[in-house]
mmCIF file of C-alpha atoms and ligand atoms in Angstrom:
data_model
loop_
_atom_site.group_PDB
_atom_site.id
_atom_site.type_symbol
_atom_site.label_atom_id
_atom_site.label_comp_id
_atom_site.label_asym_id
_atom_site.label_seq_id
_atom_site.Cartn_x
_atom_site.Cartn_y
_atom_site.Cartn_z
ATOM 1 C CA MET A 1 49.827 49.626 -62.891
ATOM 2 C CA ARG A 2 49.747 50.108 -59.138
ATOM 3 C CA SER A 3 52.961 49.300 -57.256
ATOM 4 C CA SER A 4 53.077 46.132 -55.155
ATOM 5 C CA THR A 5 55.038 47.816 -52.333
ATOM 6 C CA PRO A 6 53.484 47.485 -48.849
ATOM 7 C CA THR A 7 50.249 49.405 -48.364
ATOM 8 C CA PRO A 8 50.365 52.644 -46.368
ATOM 9 C CA SER A 9 49.526 52.716 -42.700
ATOM 10 C CA ASP A 10 48.620 56.033 -41.081
ATOM 11 C CA GLU A 11 47.562 56.994 -37.603
ATOM 12 C CA TRP A 12 44.991 59.471 -38.893
ATOM 13 C CA PHE A 13 43.442 56.688 -40.968
ATOM 14 C CA ASP A 14 43.149 54.384 -37.918
ATOM 15 C CA THR A 15 41.480 57.276 -36.048
ATOM 16 C CA LEU A 16 39.040 57.828 -38.912
ATOM 17 C CA CYS A 17 37.972 54.158 -38.904
ATOM 18 C CA ASP A 18 37.719 54.113 -35.090
ATOM 19 C CA GLU A 19 35.618 57.294 -35.034
ATOM 20 C CA ILE A 20 33.166 55.858 -37.561
ATOM 21 C CA ILE A 21 32.881 52.617 -35.591
ATOM 22 C CA ALA A 22 32.405 54.498 -32.290
ATOM 23 C CA LEU A 23 29.744 56.778 -33.884
ATOM 24 C CA LYS A 24 31.836 59.878 -33.196
ATOM 25 C CA ILE A 25 31.187 60.333 -36.895
ATOM 26 C CA GLN A 26 27.560 59.316 -37.371
ATOM 27 C CA GLY A 27 24.729 59.608 -39.870
ATOM 28 C CA ALA A 28 25.023 58.414 -43.462
ATOM 29 C CA GLU A 29 26.007 61.813 -44.900
ATOM 30 C CA HIS A 30 28.753 62.520 -42.380
ATOM 31 C CA VAL A 31 30.111 58.995 -42.685
ATOM 32 C CA ALA A 32 30.140 59.166 -46.509
ATOM 33 C CA ARG A 33 31.845 62.555 -46.612
ATOM 34 C CA ALA A 34 34.459 61.562 -44.008
ATOM 35 C CA ALA A 35 35.214 58.318 -45.900
ATOM 36 C CA LEU A 36 35.464 60.178 -49.194
ATOM 37 C CA GLU A 37 37.882 62.719 -47.730
ATOM 38 C CA GLY A 38 39.862 59.850 -46.176
ATOM 39 C CA VAL A 39 40.243 58.029 -49.494
ATOM 40 C CA ALA A 40 41.214 61.261 -51.273
ATOM 41 C CA ARG A 41 43.870 61.880 -48.613
ATOM 42 C CA LEU A 42 45.209 58.324 -48.891
ATOM 43 C CA ARG A 43 45.535 58.770 -52.654
ATOM 44 C CA SER A 44 47.277 62.108 -52.358
ATOM 45 C CA GLU A 45 49.654 61.068 -49.551
ATOM 46 C CA HIS A 46 50.547 57.736 -51.149
ATOM 47 C CA PRO A 47 50.587 58.264 -54.905
ATOM 48 C CA GLY A 48 50.952 55.060 -56.872
ATOM 49 C CA LYS A 49 50.410 52.807 -53.826
ATOM 50 C CA ASP A 50 47.726 50.166 -53.644
ATOM 51 C CA ILE A 51 45.142 51.449 -51.142
ATOM 52 C CA THR A 52 42.638 48.610 -51.702
ATOM 53 C CA PRO A 53 43.070 47.112 -48.189
ATOM 54 C CA GLN A 54 42.447 50.529 -46.585
ATOM 55 C CA VAL A 55 39.395 51.122 -48.726
ATOM 56 C CA LYS A 56 38.009 47.699 -47.776
ATOM 57 C CA ARG A 57 38.656 48.365 -44.110
ATOM 58 C CA LEU A 58 36.978 51.770 -44.293
ATOM 59 C CA LEU A 59 33.889 50.464 -46.089
ATOM 60 C CA ALA A 60 33.589 47.612 -43.587
ATOM 61 C CA THR A 61 33.214 50.091 -40.695
ATOM 62 C CA ARG A 62 29.546 50.671 -41.646
ATOM 63 C CA PRO A 63 28.188 47.908 -43.913
ATOM 64 C CA THR A 64 24.753 49.555 -44.027
ATOM 65 C CA GLU A 65 25.972 52.768 -45.691
ATOM 66 C CA PRO A 66 25.607 52.689 -49.495
ATOM 67 C CA MET A 67 26.251 56.427 -49.692
ATOM 68 C CA MET A 68 29.749 55.853 -48.337
ATOM 69 C CA ARG A 69 30.336 53.030 -50.852
ATOM 70 C CA ASN A 70 28.853 54.965 -53.761
ATOM 71 C CA ALA A 71 30.869 58.102 -52.995
ATOM 72 C CA VAL A 72 34.144 56.205 -52.528
ATOM 73 C CA ASN A 73 33.546 54.062 -55.632
ATOM 74 C CA TYR A 74 32.754 57.150 -57.688
ATOM 75 C CA PHE A 75 35.967 58.784 -56.503
ATOM 76 C CA LEU A 76 38.097 55.718 -57.274
ATOM 77 C CA ALA A 77 36.483 55.223 -60.686
ATOM 78 C CA HIS A 78 37.399 58.782 -61.699
ATOM 79 C CA ALA A 79 40.606 59.321 -59.738
ATOM 80 C CA ASP A 80 42.923 58.472 -62.635
ATOM 81 C CA LYS A 81 41.187 61.018 -64.884
ATOM 82 C CA GLU A 82 40.855 63.993 -62.563
ATOM 83 C CA GLU A 83 43.272 65.487 -60.015
ATOM 84 C CA GLY A 84 42.403 64.385 -56.427
ATOM 85 C CA ASN A 85 41.310 67.616 -54.732
ATOM 86 C CA GLY A 86 39.429 68.818 -57.801
ATOM 87 C CA LEU A 87 37.552 65.536 -57.949
ATOM 88 C CA LEU A 88 36.855 65.579 -54.212
ATOM 89 C CA ASN A 89 35.445 69.114 -54.412
ATOM 90 C CA HIS A 90 33.453 68.187 -57.489
ATOM 91 C CA ILE A 91 31.777 65.291 -55.652
ATOM 92 C CA LEU A 92 31.201 67.292 -52.465
ATOM 93 C CA GLY A 93 29.749 70.140 -54.523
ATOM 94 C CA HIS A 94 27.359 67.719 -56.199
ATOM 95 C CA LEU A 95 26.250 66.267 -52.853
ATOM 96 C CA ASN A 96 25.794 69.751 -51.363
ATOM 97 C CA LYS A 97 23.617 70.875 -54.270
ATOM 98 C CA ALA A 98 21.528 67.711 -54.033
ATOM 99 C CA ASP A 99 21.061 68.220 -50.281
ATOM 100 C CA GLN A 100 19.964 71.829 -50.804
ATOM 101 C CA LYS A 101 17.315 70.621 -53.233
ATOM 102 C CA ILE A 102 16.075 68.033 -50.710
ATOM 103 C CA SER A 103 15.818 70.754 -48.051
ATOM 104 C CA ALA A 104 13.901 73.007 -50.413
ATOM 105 C CA TYR A 105 11.374 70.316 -51.433
ATOM 106 C CA ALA A 106 10.802 69.157 -47.874
ATOM 107 C CA ALA A 107 10.711 72.615 -46.243
ATOM 108 C CA ASP A 108 7.692 73.389 -48.423
ATOM 109 C CA LEU A 109 5.797 70.769 -46.393
ATOM 110 C CA ILE A 110 6.396 72.647 -43.132
ATOM 111 C CA LYS A 111 3.470 74.870 -42.184
ATOM 112 C CA ASN A 112 3.465 77.835 -39.853
ATOM 113 C CA ASN A 113 2.558 76.625 -36.333
ATOM 114 C CA GLY A 114 2.877 72.995 -37.445
ATOM 115 C CA VAL A 115 4.000 70.194 -35.123
ATOM 116 C CA TYR A 116 6.297 67.460 -36.454
ATOM 117 C CA CYS A 117 8.149 64.370 -35.284
ATOM 118 C CA THR A 118 11.562 62.998 -36.086
ATOM 119 C CA HIS A 119 13.683 60.178 -34.702
ATOM 120 C CA CYS A 120 17.441 59.822 -34.165
ATOM 121 C CA HIS A 121 19.753 62.349 -35.832
ATOM 122 C CA SER A 122 19.650 62.939 -39.553
ATOM 123 C CA SER A 123 21.654 65.905 -40.830
ATOM 124 C CA THR A 124 19.358 65.947 -43.865
ATOM 125 C CA VAL A 125 16.248 66.298 -41.715
ATOM 126 C CA VAL A 126 17.899 68.907 -39.481
ATOM 127 C CA ALA A 127 18.977 70.924 -42.558
ATOM 128 C CA MET A 128 15.397 70.860 -43.834
ATOM 129 C CA PHE A 129 14.002 72.146 -40.520
ATOM 130 C CA LEU A 130 16.633 74.906 -40.529
ATOM 131 C CA ALA A 131 15.641 75.832 -44.091
ATOM 132 C CA ALA A 132 11.975 76.045 -43.049
ATOM 133 C CA LYS A 133 12.949 78.212 -40.084
ATOM 134 C CA ALA A 134 14.966 80.473 -42.415
ATOM 135 C CA GLN A 135 11.777 80.943 -44.438
ATOM 136 C CA GLY A 136 10.301 82.565 -41.312
ATOM 137 C CA LYS A 137 8.074 79.635 -40.291
ATOM 138 C CA LYS A 138 7.398 78.916 -36.638
ATOM 139 C CA PHE A 139 6.862 75.265 -35.720
ATOM 140 C CA THR A 140 7.574 72.624 -33.085
ATOM 141 C CA VAL A 141 9.521 69.391 -33.464
ATOM 142 C CA TYR A 142 9.219 66.331 -31.231
ATOM 143 C CA THR A 143 12.560 64.524 -30.950
ATOM 144 C CA THR A 144 12.942 61.061 -29.437
ATOM 145 C CA GLU A 145 16.097 60.363 -27.452
ATOM 146 C CA THR A 146 17.092 57.291 -29.526
ATOM 147 C CA ARG A 147 18.448 54.818 -27.043
ATOM 148 C CA PRO A 148 21.035 53.604 -26.377
ATOM 149 C CA LEU A 149 23.394 56.336 -27.675
ATOM 150 C CA PHE A 150 21.002 59.312 -27.551
ATOM 151 C CA GLN A 151 21.541 60.715 -31.041
ATOM 152 C CA GLY A 152 18.139 62.404 -30.561
ATOM 153 C CA ARG A 153 19.806 64.839 -28.184
ATOM 154 C CA LYS A 154 22.035 65.963 -31.034
ATOM 155 C CA THR A 155 18.939 66.725 -33.091
ATOM 156 C CA ALA A 156 17.325 68.554 -30.169
ATOM 157 C CA ASN A 157 20.501 70.597 -29.586
ATOM 158 C CA GLU A 158 20.863 71.631 -33.216
ATOM 159 C CA LEU A 159 17.205 72.599 -33.654
ATOM 160 C CA ALA A 160 17.031 74.484 -30.360
ATOM 161 C CA ALA A 161 20.263 76.358 -31.175
ATOM 162 C CA ALA A 162 18.544 77.611 -34.325
ATOM 163 C CA GLY A 163 15.584 78.872 -32.294
ATOM 164 C CA ILE A 164 13.182 76.056 -33.248
ATOM 165 C CA SER A 165 10.803 74.910 -30.527
ATOM 166 C CA VAL A 166 11.696 71.329 -29.467
ATOM 167 C CA ILE A 167 9.948 68.786 -27.253
ATOM 168 C CA HIS A 168 12.246 65.903 -26.335
ATOM 169 C CA THR A 169 10.871 62.574 -25.091
ATOM 170 C CA VAL A 170 11.814 58.966 -24.427
ATOM 171 C CA ASP A 171 11.463 56.675 -27.428
ATOM 172 C CA SER A 172 8.444 54.891 -25.983
ATOM 173 C CA SER A 173 6.539 58.179 -26.016
ATOM 174 C CA ALA A 174 6.409 58.101 -29.843
ATOM 175 C CA ARG A 175 2.708 57.158 -30.013
ATOM 176 C CA VAL A 176 1.745 59.881 -27.556
ATOM 177 C CA ASN A 177 3.859 62.460 -29.409
ATOM 178 C CA LEU A 178 2.149 61.608 -32.681
ATOM 179 C CA LYS A 179 -1.242 62.702 -31.346
ATOM 180 C CA GLU A 180 -0.067 66.269 -31.904
ATOM 181 C CA CYS A 181 1.957 65.798 -35.073
ATOM 182 C CA THR A 182 0.890 66.394 -38.656
ATOM 183 C CA ALA A 183 3.884 64.743 -40.333
ATOM 184 C CA VAL A 184 6.927 62.620 -39.552
ATOM 185 C CA PHE A 185 10.319 63.293 -41.148
ATOM 186 C CA LEU A 186 12.992 60.608 -41.084
ATOM 187 C CA GLY A 187 16.461 60.259 -42.530
ATOM 188 C CA ALA A 188 17.752 57.147 -44.264
ATOM 189 C CA ASP A 189 20.857 55.045 -44.319
ATOM 190 C CA ALA A 190 19.800 53.104 -47.391
ATOM 191 C CA LEU A 191 17.081 53.240 -50.038
ATOM 192 C CA LEU A 192 16.530 49.682 -51.272
ATOM 193 C CA ALA A 193 15.408 48.256 -54.598
ATOM 194 C CA ASP A 194 12.032 47.110 -53.224
ATOM 195 C CA GLY A 195 11.197 50.559 -51.851
ATOM 196 C CA LYS A 196 12.082 49.752 -48.254
ATOM 197 C CA VAL A 197 14.288 52.148 -46.330
ATOM 198 C CA ALA A 198 16.952 51.280 -43.757
ATOM 199 C CA ASN A 199 17.279 53.657 -40.836
ATOM 200 C CA LYS A 200 17.966 53.739 -37.104
ATOM 201 C CA ILE A 201 16.144 51.241 -34.932
ATOM 202 C CA GLY A 202 12.796 52.698 -33.899
ATOM 203 C CA SER A 203 12.218 54.318 -37.294
ATOM 204 C CA GLU A 204 9.705 51.759 -38.456
ATOM 205 C CA MET A 205 7.992 51.838 -35.082
ATOM 206 C CA VAL A 206 7.440 55.588 -35.479
ATOM 207 C CA ALA A 207 6.494 55.279 -39.168
ATOM 208 C CA GLU A 208 4.018 52.468 -38.564
ATOM 209 C CA LEU A 209 2.352 54.308 -35.686
ATOM 210 C CA ALA A 210 2.050 57.388 -37.909
ATOM 211 C CA TYR A 211 0.637 55.310 -40.787
ATOM 212 C CA ASN A 212 -2.033 53.872 -38.459
ATOM 213 C CA ARG A 213 -3.016 57.416 -37.495
ATOM 214 C CA LYS A 214 -2.986 58.533 -41.160
ATOM 215 C CA ILE A 215 -0.109 60.917 -40.495
ATOM 216 C CA PRO A 216 2.187 61.278 -43.517
ATOM 217 C CA VAL A 217 5.711 59.897 -43.238
ATOM 218 C CA TYR A 218 8.484 61.443 -45.351
ATOM 219 C CA VAL A 219 11.969 60.032 -45.764
ATOM 220 C CA LEU A 220 14.672 62.516 -46.762
ATOM 221 C CA ALA A 221 17.664 61.019 -48.536
ATOM 222 C CA ASN A 222 20.280 61.851 -51.113
ATOM 223 C CA SER A 223 19.882 59.461 -54.086
ATOM 224 C CA TRP A 224 23.453 58.259 -53.470
ATOM 225 C CA LYS A 225 21.981 56.294 -50.564
ATOM 226 C CA TYR A 226 20.504 53.910 -53.090
ATOM 227 C CA GLU A 227 21.568 50.273 -52.778
ATOM 228 C CA ASP A 228 20.595 48.075 -55.698
ATOM 229 C CA LYS A 229 19.582 45.199 -53.425
ATOM 230 C CA LYS A 230 16.259 43.974 -52.151
ATOM 231 C CA SER A 231 15.673 43.986 -48.428
ATOM 232 C CA LYS A 232 16.175 40.217 -48.030
ATOM 233 C CA GLU A 233 19.785 40.585 -49.126
ATOM 234 C CA PHE A 234 20.308 43.787 -47.155
ATOM 235 C CA LEU A 235 18.860 42.414 -43.893
ATOM 236 C CA SER A 236 21.987 40.366 -43.241
ATOM 237 C CA LEU A 237 24.050 43.591 -43.194
ATOM 238 C CA LEU A 238 22.029 45.241 -40.424
ATOM 239 C CA GLU A 239 24.355 45.723 -37.500
ATOM 240 C CA ARG A 240 23.878 44.514 -33.982
ATOM 241 C CA ARG A 241 26.020 46.733 -31.818
ATOM 242 C CA ASP A 242 27.744 46.033 -28.516
ATOM 243 C CA PRO A 243 25.105 44.910 -25.960
ATOM 244 C CA ALA A 244 26.993 46.866 -23.278
ATOM 245 C CA GLU A 245 25.652 50.069 -24.875
ATOM 246 C CA VAL A 246 22.211 48.948 -23.689
ATOM 247 C CA TRP A 247 23.073 47.371 -20.346
ATOM 248 C CA PRO A 248 26.734 47.201 -19.304
ATOM 249 C CA GLN A 249 26.343 44.505 -16.658
ATOM 250 C CA PRO A 250 23.141 42.551 -17.100
ATOM 251 C CA PRO A 251 22.381 39.761 -14.632
ATOM 252 C CA ALA A 252 23.120 36.162 -15.540
ATOM 253 C CA GLY A 253 20.450 34.680 -17.778
ATOM 254 C CA VAL A 254 19.626 37.964 -19.557
ATOM 255 C CA GLU A 255 20.679 38.220 -23.177
ATOM 256 C CA VAL A 256 20.861 41.872 -24.212
ATOM 257 C CA ARG A 257 20.393 42.626 -27.913
ATOM 258 C CA ASN A 258 21.358 45.927 -29.458
ATOM 259 C CA GLU A 259 19.767 46.095 -32.902
ATOM 260 C CA ALA A 260 21.089 49.279 -34.519
ATOM 261 C CA PHE A 261 18.923 49.561 -37.662
ATOM 262 C CA GLU A 262 15.662 48.364 -39.128
ATOM 263 C CA LEU A 263 13.837 48.445 -42.433
ATOM 264 C CA ILE A 264 10.802 50.650 -42.950
ATOM 265 C CA ARG A 265 8.271 48.972 -45.238
ATOM 266 C CA ALA A 266 7.379 50.976 -48.315
ATOM 267 C CA TYR A 267 3.627 51.117 -47.699
ATOM 268 C CA VAL A 268 4.010 53.169 -44.519
ATOM 269 C CA ILE A 269 6.090 55.790 -46.364
ATOM 270 C CA THR A 270 4.106 58.604 -47.960
ATOM 271 C CA GLY A 271 7.038 60.026 -49.882
ATOM 272 C CA ILE A 272 10.765 59.697 -50.333
ATOM 273 C CA ILE A 273 12.322 63.113 -50.890
ATOM 274 C CA THR A 274 15.560 63.117 -52.863
ATOM 275 C CA GLU A 275 17.127 65.781 -55.063
ATOM 276 C CA PHE A 276 14.709 64.610 -57.778
ATOM 277 C CA GLY A 277 11.642 65.657 -55.783
ATOM 278 C CA ILE A 278 8.970 63.906 -53.715
ATOM 279 C CA ARG A 279 7.835 60.490 -54.946
ATOM 280 C CA GLU A 280 6.205 57.329 -53.655
ATOM 281 C CA PRO A 281 8.873 54.728 -52.801
ATOM 282 C CA SER A 282 8.385 52.569 -55.935
ATOM 283 C CA SER A 283 8.499 55.546 -58.326
ATOM 284 C CA MET A 284 11.558 56.938 -56.584
ATOM 285 C CA VAL A 285 13.363 53.628 -56.910
ATOM 286 C CA ALA A 286 12.457 53.415 -60.618
ATOM 287 C CA GLU A 287 13.718 56.956 -61.172
ATOM 288 C CA ILE A 288 16.991 56.475 -59.308
ATOM 289 C CA ARG A 289 17.631 53.186 -61.154
ATOM 290 C CA SER A 290 16.798 54.550 -64.586
ATOM 291 C CA ARG A 291 19.169 57.479 -64.054
ATOM 292 C CA ARG A 292 21.736 55.171 -62.400
ATOM 293 C CA ALA A 293 21.888 58.218 -60.166
ATOM 294 C CA TRP A 294 24.545 56.899 -57.813
ATOM 295 C CA GLN A 295 27.034 56.664 -60.677
ATOM 296 C CA HIS A 296 26.560 60.079 -62.244
ATOM 297 C CA ILE A 297 27.254 63.658 -61.333
ATOM 298 C CA ASP A 298 26.824 65.487 -64.596
ATOM 299 C CA ASP A 299 23.430 64.236 -65.642
ATOM 300 C CA LYS A 300 21.849 66.731 -68.046
ATOM 301 C CA ASN A 301 18.377 65.530 -67.062
ATOM 302 C CA ARG A 302 18.684 66.846 -63.525
HETATM 303 C C1 RUB B 1 21.738 57.825 -37.912
HETATM 304 C C2 RUB B 1 20.504 57.609 -38.728
HETATM 305 C C3 RUB B 1 20.167 58.712 -39.684
HETATM 306 C C4 RUB B 1 20.674 58.355 -41.090
HETATM 307 C C5 RUB B 1 20.579 59.541 -42.019
HETATM 308 O O1 RUB B 1 22.148 56.633 -37.263
HETATM 309 O O2 RUB B 1 19.849 56.601 -38.680
HETATM 310 O O3 RUB B 1 18.789 58.885 -39.770
HETATM 311 O O4 RUB B 1 22.028 57.939 -41.029
HETATM 312 O O5 RUB B 1 21.393 60.588 -41.577
HETATM 313 P P1 RUB B 1 23.612 56.572 -36.600
HETATM 314 P P2 RUB B 1 21.864 61.750 -42.577
HETATM 315 O O6 RUB B 1 23.671 57.678 -35.596
HETATM 316 O O7 RUB B 1 23.721 55.220 -36.006
HETATM 317 O O8 RUB B 1 24.618 56.786 -37.713
HETATM 318 O O9 RUB B 1 20.625 62.430 -43.054
HETATM 319 O O10 RUB B 1 22.744 62.630 -41.732
HETATM 320 O O11 RUB B 1 22.604 61.105 -43.697
#
């Protein structure tokens, strides 16, 4: 039985929540890992205390992040059976191995002298490009700046630092960029039960333009990003962020909207690449559901 004494309050925990909200910690993977480490720390610093309110507060910082929920729920479901740090390392080790597999599957699609597009900043996509570079391939990546917070610059910085050739453009150049590209690689915040994928605003624009030009679109995502909801239900969670990020002082009569995410329809996606391999969206969903992948680490079938 958990004690009913007042719940812990920590400055570091407030900072963690604030940093996730302010996108100082961004991208589904980074958010999930930071939340997981936060919950493990709460448990270890406050043994026996009820941390439910903190967990709720943390999960509410990014409602569109199933990987954060799945990782935290997995930790809490097993925390009474396994010692905190061991369990944390066990989960992180599992996620790392899965991400290495995703990189390996996707890097095989990168050809020498190829030209590719991505949008926003996905650590999974960046890791895949770095893996392809480590295989000795030379290629160019178009990055879009991703208004209003310019996460595309982060992608450009990381790729360029690794010696990959980068062309950086405004978001509205996506169609022009695609004329030279042979594939698009996107990250994901959520893989949904009807095969749609939630990702940064602009992702479907890029994917749809690519589909119309018959350019393959690949989504790279750890299976723990699966959310067992159809898009209708998930749509209500999509965040609208502070309009001031777009235009701090708009004139009277102008309503500024700052949509942060959108759903990519399944038919424009050539393949979803998880640790299980490359599959069409509907097959990937069936596979993730049948394995209940987001609830298991030690699955002998993997
Ligand atoms: C980032 C974004 C990324 C996904 C996947 O948006 O849309 O493509 O989160 O990232 P934001 P990763 O900057 O608003 O979080 O592959 O790192 O999980």
